[in-house]
Short mmCIF file of N, CA, C and O in Angstrom, two decimals:
data_model
loop_
_atom_site.label_atom_id
_atom_site.label_comp_id
_atom_site.label_asym_id
_atom_site.label_seq_id
_atom_site.Cartn_x
_atom_site.Cartn_y
_atom_site.Cartn_z
N MET A 1 0.85 -1.16 0.00
CA MET A 1 0.00 0.00 0.00
C MET A 1 0.89 1.23 0.00
O MET A 1 1.97 1.23 0.56
N SER A 2 0.42 2.28 -0.63
CA SER A 2 1.15 3.53 -0.61
C SER A 2 0.15 4.67 -0.68
O SER A 2 -1.05 4.48 -0.85
N ASN A 3 0.66 5.88 -0.56
CA ASN A 3 -0.15 7.08 -0.67
C ASN A 3 -1.22 7.20 0.41
O ASN A 3 -2.32 7.62 0.14
N TYR A 4 -0.89 6.82 1.62
CA TYR A 4 -1.84 7.01 2.70
C TYR A 4 -1.36 8.16 3.56
O TYR A 4 -0.18 8.47 3.64
N ASP A 5 -2.30 8.82 4.20
CA ASP A 5 -2.02 9.98 5.02
C ASP A 5 -2.33 9.74 6.49
O ASP A 5 -1.69 10.30 7.35
N THR A 6 -3.33 8.90 6.74
CA THR A 6 -3.81 8.70 8.11
C THR A 6 -3.99 7.22 8.37
O THR A 6 -4.56 6.51 7.56
N VAL A 7 -3.49 6.78 9.52
CA VAL A 7 -3.63 5.39 9.94
C VAL A 7 -4.27 5.38 11.33
O VAL A 7 -3.90 6.17 12.20
N ILE A 8 -5.21 4.49 11.51
CA ILE A 8 -5.84 4.29 12.82
C ILE A 8 -5.54 2.87 13.27
O ILE A 8 -5.66 1.92 12.49
N VAL A 9 -5.13 2.72 14.51
CA VAL A 9 -5.03 1.41 15.14
C VAL A 9 -5.99 1.46 16.33
O VAL A 9 -5.78 2.21 17.28
N ALA A 10 -7.08 0.72 16.20
CA ALA A 10 -8.11 0.69 17.24
C ALA A 10 -8.13 -0.69 17.88
O ALA A 10 -8.01 -1.69 17.18
N GLU A 11 -8.26 -0.72 19.18
CA GLU A 11 -8.36 -1.99 19.90
C GLU A 11 -9.67 -2.00 20.68
O GLU A 11 -10.05 -1.00 21.26
N VAL A 12 -10.30 -3.17 20.68
CA VAL A 12 -11.54 -3.35 21.42
C VAL A 12 -11.43 -4.67 22.18
O VAL A 12 -11.03 -5.68 21.61
N TRP A 13 -11.79 -4.63 23.45
CA TRP A 13 -11.88 -5.84 24.26
C TRP A 13 -13.36 -6.09 24.52
O TRP A 13 -14.04 -5.30 25.18
N ALA A 14 -13.86 -7.17 23.98
CA ALA A 14 -15.28 -7.50 24.10
C ALA A 14 -15.58 -8.10 25.47
O ALA A 14 -14.72 -8.72 26.10
N LYS A 15 -16.81 -7.94 25.88
CA LYS A 15 -17.28 -8.73 27.01
C LYS A 15 -17.21 -10.18 26.55
O LYS A 15 -17.53 -10.48 25.40
N PRO A 16 -16.78 -11.11 27.40
CA PRO A 16 -16.59 -12.50 26.95
C PRO A 16 -17.80 -13.09 26.22
O PRO A 16 -17.64 -13.75 25.20
N GLU A 17 -18.99 -12.82 26.70
CA GLU A 17 -20.18 -13.38 26.07
C GLU A 17 -20.54 -12.68 24.76
O GLU A 17 -21.39 -13.15 24.00
N GLU A 18 -19.86 -11.57 24.45
CA GLU A 18 -20.16 -10.80 23.24
C GLU A 18 -19.08 -10.91 22.17
O GLU A 18 -19.21 -10.33 21.09
N ALA A 19 -18.00 -11.66 22.44
CA ALA A 19 -16.85 -11.68 21.53
C ALA A 19 -17.20 -12.16 20.12
O ALA A 19 -16.81 -11.52 19.13
N ASP A 20 -17.92 -13.25 20.00
CA ASP A 20 -18.27 -13.75 18.67
C ASP A 20 -19.24 -12.80 17.96
O ASP A 20 -19.13 -12.58 16.74
N HIS A 21 -20.15 -12.23 18.71
CA HIS A 21 -21.07 -11.25 18.13
C HIS A 21 -20.30 -10.03 17.63
O HIS A 21 -20.55 -9.54 16.52
N LEU A 22 -19.36 -9.54 18.42
CA LEU A 22 -18.56 -8.39 18.01
C LEU A 22 -17.78 -8.71 16.73
O LEU A 22 -17.69 -7.88 15.83
N GLU A 23 -17.23 -9.91 16.64
CA GLU A 23 -16.51 -10.29 15.41
C GLU A 23 -17.43 -10.20 14.20
O GLU A 23 -17.04 -9.66 13.16
N ARG A 24 -18.64 -10.69 14.31
CA ARG A 24 -19.58 -10.62 13.18
C ARG A 24 -19.89 -9.17 12.81
O ARG A 24 -19.92 -8.81 11.62
N VAL A 25 -20.10 -8.34 13.80
CA VAL A 25 -20.40 -6.93 13.57
C VAL A 25 -19.22 -6.25 12.87
O VAL A 25 -19.39 -5.49 11.91
N LEU A 26 -18.00 -6.52 13.34
CA LEU A 26 -16.82 -5.91 12.73
C LEU A 26 -16.59 -6.40 11.31
O LEU A 26 -16.19 -5.62 10.44
N ARG A 27 -16.86 -7.67 11.05
CA ARG A 27 -16.74 -8.19 9.67
C ARG A 27 -17.69 -7.46 8.73
O ARG A 27 -17.31 -7.05 7.63
N GLU A 28 -18.93 -7.31 9.14
CA GLU A 28 -19.91 -6.62 8.31
C GLU A 28 -19.50 -5.16 8.09
O GLU A 28 -19.57 -4.64 6.98
N HIS A 29 -19.05 -4.52 9.14
CA HIS A 29 -18.62 -3.13 9.05
C HIS A 29 -17.42 -3.01 8.09
O HIS A 29 -17.36 -2.08 7.28
N THR A 30 -16.51 -3.96 8.14
CA THR A 30 -15.34 -3.95 7.28
C THR A 30 -15.74 -4.01 5.81
O THR A 30 -15.26 -3.22 4.99
N ASP A 31 -16.59 -4.95 5.47
CA ASP A 31 -17.01 -5.11 4.08
C ASP A 31 -17.59 -3.81 3.52
O ASP A 31 -17.28 -3.41 2.39
N ARG A 32 -18.40 -3.15 4.29
CA ARG A 32 -19.04 -1.91 3.83
C ARG A 32 -18.04 -0.75 3.82
O ARG A 32 -18.07 0.09 2.91
N THR A 33 -17.15 -0.70 4.79
CA THR A 33 -16.17 0.39 4.86
C THR A 33 -15.22 0.36 3.68
O THR A 33 -14.85 1.41 3.14
N LEU A 34 -14.84 -0.82 3.24
CA LEU A 34 -13.91 -0.93 2.11
C LEU A 34 -14.50 -0.40 0.81
O LEU A 34 -13.76 -0.15 -0.14
N GLU A 35 -15.80 -0.20 0.76
CA GLU A 35 -16.46 0.37 -0.41
C GLU A 35 -16.39 1.90 -0.43
O GLU A 35 -16.68 2.52 -1.45
N GLU A 36 -15.99 2.51 0.67
CA GLU A 36 -15.97 3.98 0.76
C GLU A 36 -14.76 4.55 0.02
O GLU A 36 -13.68 3.97 0.04
N PRO A 37 -14.93 5.72 -0.61
CA PRO A 37 -13.80 6.35 -1.28
C PRO A 37 -12.73 6.77 -0.26
O PRO A 37 -13.07 7.21 0.84
N GLY A 38 -11.48 6.60 -0.61
CA GLY A 38 -10.39 7.04 0.24
C GLY A 38 -9.97 6.06 1.31
O GLY A 38 -9.02 6.30 2.03
N VAL A 39 -10.67 4.92 1.42
CA VAL A 39 -10.29 3.89 2.38
C VAL A 39 -9.34 2.93 1.67
O VAL A 39 -9.71 2.27 0.71
N LEU A 40 -8.10 2.87 2.14
CA LEU A 40 -7.08 2.03 1.52
C LEU A 40 -6.94 0.68 2.22
O LEU A 40 -6.56 -0.30 1.59
N LEU A 41 -7.22 0.66 3.51
CA LEU A 41 -7.09 -0.57 4.30
C LEU A 41 -8.04 -0.49 5.47
O LEU A 41 -8.16 0.55 6.12
N PHE A 42 -8.73 -1.59 5.72
CA PHE A 42 -9.58 -1.71 6.91
C PHE A 42 -9.55 -3.19 7.26
O PHE A 42 -10.21 -3.99 6.60
N ALA A 43 -8.74 -3.55 8.23
CA ALA A 43 -8.50 -4.96 8.52
C ALA A 43 -8.71 -5.24 10.01
O ALA A 43 -8.11 -4.57 10.86
N VAL A 44 -9.54 -6.23 10.29
CA VAL A 44 -9.84 -6.63 11.67
C VAL A 44 -9.01 -7.86 12.00
O VAL A 44 -8.92 -8.79 11.20
N HIS A 45 -8.41 -7.86 13.18
CA HIS A 45 -7.60 -9.00 13.66
C HIS A 45 -8.08 -9.38 15.05
O HIS A 45 -8.44 -8.52 15.84
N ARG A 46 -8.05 -10.69 15.33
CA ARG A 46 -8.45 -11.19 16.65
C ARG A 46 -7.22 -11.80 17.31
O ARG A 46 -6.49 -12.58 16.70
N ASP A 47 -7.01 -11.46 18.55
CA ASP A 47 -5.86 -11.91 19.33
C ASP A 47 -5.95 -13.42 19.56
O ASP A 47 -6.96 -13.93 20.05
N ARG A 48 -4.90 -14.13 19.21
CA ARG A 48 -4.90 -15.59 19.39
C ARG A 48 -4.85 -16.00 20.86
O ARG A 48 -5.34 -17.06 21.23
N GLU A 49 -4.25 -15.18 21.69
CA GLU A 49 -4.14 -15.51 23.12
C GLU A 49 -5.32 -15.01 23.94
O GLU A 49 -5.62 -15.56 24.99
N ASP A 50 -5.97 -13.96 23.47
CA ASP A 50 -7.13 -13.40 24.16
C ASP A 50 -8.24 -13.19 23.14
O ASP A 50 -8.29 -12.16 22.47
N PRO A 51 -9.14 -14.14 22.99
CA PRO A 51 -10.17 -14.05 21.94
C PRO A 51 -11.19 -12.93 22.16
O PRO A 51 -12.03 -12.70 21.29
N THR A 52 -11.11 -12.22 23.26
CA THR A 52 -11.99 -11.06 23.45
C THR A 52 -11.34 -9.78 22.92
O THR A 52 -11.99 -8.73 22.88
N HIS A 53 -10.08 -9.86 22.50
CA HIS A 53 -9.32 -8.69 22.08
C HIS A 53 -9.24 -8.62 20.56
O HIS A 53 -8.79 -9.56 19.91
N PHE A 54 -9.65 -7.49 19.99
CA PHE A 54 -9.63 -7.26 18.55
C PHE A 54 -8.78 -6.02 18.27
O PHE A 54 -8.82 -5.05 19.03
N ALA A 55 -8.06 -6.05 17.16
CA ALA A 55 -7.33 -4.87 16.68
C ALA A 55 -7.83 -4.58 15.27
O ALA A 55 -7.95 -5.48 14.44
N VAL A 56 -8.10 -3.32 15.03
CA VAL A 56 -8.54 -2.88 13.71
C VAL A 56 -7.49 -1.90 13.18
O VAL A 56 -7.18 -0.90 13.85
N ILE A 57 -6.95 -2.21 12.01
CA ILE A 57 -5.95 -1.35 11.40
C ILE A 57 -6.58 -0.74 10.16
O ILE A 57 -7.08 -1.44 9.28
N GLU A 58 -6.56 0.59 10.11
CA GLU A 58 -7.22 1.33 9.04
C GLU A 58 -6.22 2.28 8.40
O GLU A 58 -5.40 2.86 9.10
N ALA A 59 -6.29 2.46 7.10
CA ALA A 59 -5.47 3.46 6.41
C ALA A 59 -6.35 4.23 5.43
O ALA A 59 -7.16 3.63 4.72
N TYR A 60 -6.16 5.53 5.41
CA TYR A 60 -6.96 6.42 4.58
C TYR A 60 -6.05 7.29 3.72
O TYR A 60 -4.97 7.68 4.15
N GLU A 61 -6.53 7.63 2.52
CA GLU A 61 -5.77 8.52 1.64
C GLU A 61 -5.53 9.87 2.28
O GLU A 61 -4.50 10.50 2.06
N SER A 62 -6.50 10.30 3.08
CA SER A 62 -6.42 11.62 3.69
C SER A 62 -7.21 11.64 4.99
O SER A 62 -8.04 10.75 5.24
N TYR A 63 -6.97 12.68 5.77
CA TYR A 63 -7.74 12.85 6.99
C TYR A 63 -9.21 13.11 6.64
O TYR A 63 -10.12 12.67 7.34
N ASP A 64 -9.44 13.80 5.53
CA ASP A 64 -10.81 14.04 5.08
C ASP A 64 -11.56 12.73 4.82
O ASP A 64 -12.74 12.61 5.14
N ALA A 65 -10.87 11.74 4.23
CA ALA A 65 -11.51 10.43 3.99
C ALA A 65 -11.89 9.77 5.31
O ALA A 65 -12.96 9.15 5.41
N LEU A 66 -11.05 9.92 6.33
CA LEU A 66 -11.39 9.40 7.66
C LEU A 66 -12.62 10.10 8.20
O LEU A 66 -13.53 9.45 8.74
N GLU A 67 -12.69 11.41 8.04
CA GLU A 67 -13.85 12.16 8.53
C GLU A 67 -15.12 11.75 7.80
O GLU A 67 -16.20 11.67 8.41
N VAL A 68 -15.03 11.48 6.49
CA VAL A 68 -16.19 11.00 5.74
C VAL A 68 -16.65 9.66 6.32
O VAL A 68 -17.84 9.44 6.55
N HIS A 69 -15.68 8.77 6.59
CA HIS A 69 -16.01 7.47 7.19
C HIS A 69 -16.73 7.67 8.53
O HIS A 69 -17.76 7.04 8.79
N ARG A 70 -16.19 8.54 9.37
CA ARG A 70 -16.79 8.78 10.68
C ARG A 70 -18.18 9.40 10.58
O ARG A 70 -18.98 9.28 11.51
N GLY A 71 -18.47 10.03 9.48
CA GLY A 71 -19.77 10.66 9.30
C GLY A 71 -20.86 9.74 8.77
O GLY A 71 -22.03 10.14 8.71
N THR A 72 -20.50 8.50 8.42
CA THR A 72 -21.51 7.59 7.89
C THR A 72 -22.46 7.12 8.99
O THR A 72 -22.08 7.01 10.15
N GLU A 73 -23.69 6.84 8.59
CA GLU A 73 -24.67 6.31 9.55
C GLU A 73 -24.19 4.98 10.13
O GLU A 73 -24.40 4.70 11.31
N ARG A 74 -23.55 4.18 9.30
CA ARG A 74 -23.06 2.86 9.74
C ARG A 74 -22.03 3.01 10.86
O ARG A 74 -22.09 2.32 11.87
N TYR A 75 -21.10 3.95 10.69
CA TYR A 75 -20.09 4.18 11.73
C TYR A 75 -20.76 4.68 13.02
O TYR A 75 -20.43 4.21 14.11
N GLN A 76 -21.69 5.61 12.88
CA GLN A 76 -22.39 6.14 14.06
C GLN A 76 -23.14 5.03 14.79
O GLN A 76 -23.12 4.97 16.02
N ALA A 77 -23.77 4.14 14.04
CA ALA A 77 -24.49 3.02 14.66
C ALA A 77 -23.52 2.07 15.36
O ALA A 77 -23.81 1.59 16.46
N LEU A 78 -22.39 1.80 14.73
CA LEU A 78 -21.39 0.93 15.36
C LEU A 78 -20.91 1.54 16.68
O LEU A 78 -20.85 0.85 17.70
N MET A 79 -20.57 2.80 16.66
CA MET A 79 -20.07 3.45 17.88
C MET A 79 -21.13 3.45 18.98
O MET A 79 -20.81 3.28 20.15
N ALA A 80 -22.39 3.59 18.60
CA ALA A 80 -23.48 3.57 19.59
C ALA A 80 -23.68 2.18 20.18
O ALA A 80 -24.06 2.04 21.34
N SER A 81 -23.40 1.12 19.38
CA SER A 81 -23.63 -0.24 19.86
C SER A 81 -22.43 -0.83 20.61
O SER A 81 -22.59 -1.80 21.35
N LEU A 82 -21.24 -0.28 20.41
CA LEU A 82 -20.04 -0.84 21.04
C LEU A 82 -20.12 -0.95 22.57
O LEU A 82 -19.72 -1.97 23.12
N PRO A 83 -20.61 0.06 23.28
CA PRO A 83 -20.63 -0.07 24.74
C PRO A 83 -21.36 -1.31 25.24
O PRO A 83 -21.00 -1.86 26.28
N GLU A 84 -22.36 -1.79 24.52
CA GLU A 84 -23.09 -2.99 24.93
C GLU A 84 -22.24 -4.25 24.78
O GLU A 84 -22.47 -5.25 25.46
N MET A 85 -21.25 -4.22 23.87
CA MET A 85 -20.46 -5.41 23.55
C MET A 85 -19.06 -5.41 24.14
O MET A 85 -18.41 -6.43 24.15
N MET A 86 -18.58 -4.26 24.64
CA MET A 86 -17.17 -4.20 25.00
C MET A 86 -16.94 -3.90 26.47
O MET A 86 -17.77 -3.31 27.14
N ASP A 87 -15.75 -4.32 26.91
CA ASP A 87 -15.27 -3.94 28.24
C ASP A 87 -14.50 -2.63 28.17
O ASP A 87 -14.62 -1.78 29.03
N ARG A 88 -13.67 -2.49 27.11
CA ARG A 88 -12.88 -1.27 26.96
C ARG A 88 -12.37 -1.18 25.53
O ARG A 88 -12.45 -2.13 24.77
N ARG A 89 -11.84 -0.01 25.21
CA ARG A 89 -11.24 0.18 23.89
C ARG A 89 -10.13 1.21 23.98
O ARG A 89 -10.06 2.01 24.92
N ALA A 90 -9.26 1.19 22.98
CA ALA A 90 -8.15 2.14 22.88
C ALA A 90 -7.98 2.47 21.40
O ALA A 90 -8.39 1.71 20.53
N ARG A 91 -7.34 3.59 21.12
CA ARG A 91 -7.22 4.02 19.74
C ARG A 91 -6.02 4.93 19.57
O ARG A 91 -5.74 5.75 20.43
N MET A 92 -5.32 4.76 18.45
CA MET A 92 -4.24 5.66 18.07
C MET A 92 -4.54 6.19 16.67
O MET A 92 -4.93 5.43 15.80
N GLU A 93 -4.35 7.48 16.48
CA GLU A 93 -4.49 8.11 15.17
C GLU A 93 -3.09 8.52 14.74
O GLU A 93 -2.45 9.35 15.40
N LEU A 94 -2.61 7.93 13.64
CA LEU A 94 -1.20 8.06 13.26
C LEU A 94 -1.04 8.68 11.88
O LEU A 94 -1.93 8.58 11.03
N GLU A 95 0.13 9.27 11.66
CA GLU A 95 0.51 9.70 10.32
C GLU A 95 1.87 9.10 10.01
O GLU A 95 2.69 8.89 10.91
N PRO A 96 2.13 8.77 8.74
CA PRO A 96 3.40 8.12 8.40
C PRO A 96 4.59 9.07 8.61
O PRO A 96 4.47 10.28 8.41
N VAL A 97 5.70 8.49 9.01
CA VAL A 97 6.94 9.24 9.15
C VAL A 97 7.82 8.86 7.96
O VAL A 97 8.21 7.71 7.82
N PRO A 98 8.11 9.82 7.07
CA PRO A 98 8.91 9.50 5.89
C PRO A 98 10.28 8.97 6.26
O PRO A 98 10.89 9.38 7.24
N ALA A 99 10.77 8.04 5.45
CA ALA A 99 12.08 7.46 5.65
C ALA A 99 12.78 7.33 4.29
O ALA A 99 12.14 7.45 3.25
N THR A 100 14.07 7.09 4.33
CA THR A 100 14.83 6.98 3.09
C THR A 100 14.38 5.80 2.25
O THR A 100 14.19 5.92 1.05
N ASP A 101 14.18 4.66 2.89
CA ASP A 101 13.75 3.46 2.18
C ASP A 101 12.23 3.42 2.15
O ASP A 101 11.59 3.34 3.21
N PRO A 102 11.61 3.49 0.98
CA PRO A 102 10.15 3.53 0.93
C PRO A 102 9.47 2.31 1.53
O PRO A 102 8.31 2.38 1.92
N ARG A 103 10.18 1.19 1.65
CA ARG A 103 9.56 0.01 2.27
C ARG A 103 9.27 0.23 3.73
O ARG A 103 8.42 -0.44 4.30
N SER A 104 9.91 1.18 4.36
CA SER A 104 9.70 1.41 5.77
C SER A 104 8.45 2.24 6.05
O SER A 104 8.06 2.41 7.20
N THR A 105 7.83 2.77 5.01
CA THR A 105 6.59 3.56 5.22
C THR A 105 5.40 2.90 4.54
O THR A 105 4.38 3.54 4.36
N VAL A 106 5.51 1.63 4.22
CA VAL A 106 4.42 0.92 3.57
C VAL A 106 3.86 -0.09 4.55
O VAL A 106 4.60 -0.84 5.16
N LEU A 107 2.55 -0.08 4.71
CA LEU A 107 1.92 -1.08 5.59
C LEU A 107 1.87 -2.41 4.89
O LEU A 107 1.73 -2.52 3.72
#
């Protein structure tokens, strides 16, 4: 991947009884998000050692593309439903740091 401006690394820890449900919700959200303009990567990962822990890695062409994503009804609905399914969450909003070797700035 190249030409991205904004990267999000989001982590969610599901309530144990909600972990499989959260995975289904995140899968559906991923499929729809990848259809949005400016979304270069949206990948959900589940922790092998802690099945209640999910990491979502997102890359956008621009910060504006991220804002468009956040403005969708689907995103708003997901954010409203997360408290019912999760114990906690964390998030980092990142920008690439240019380096001499272009392989070091490619996800």
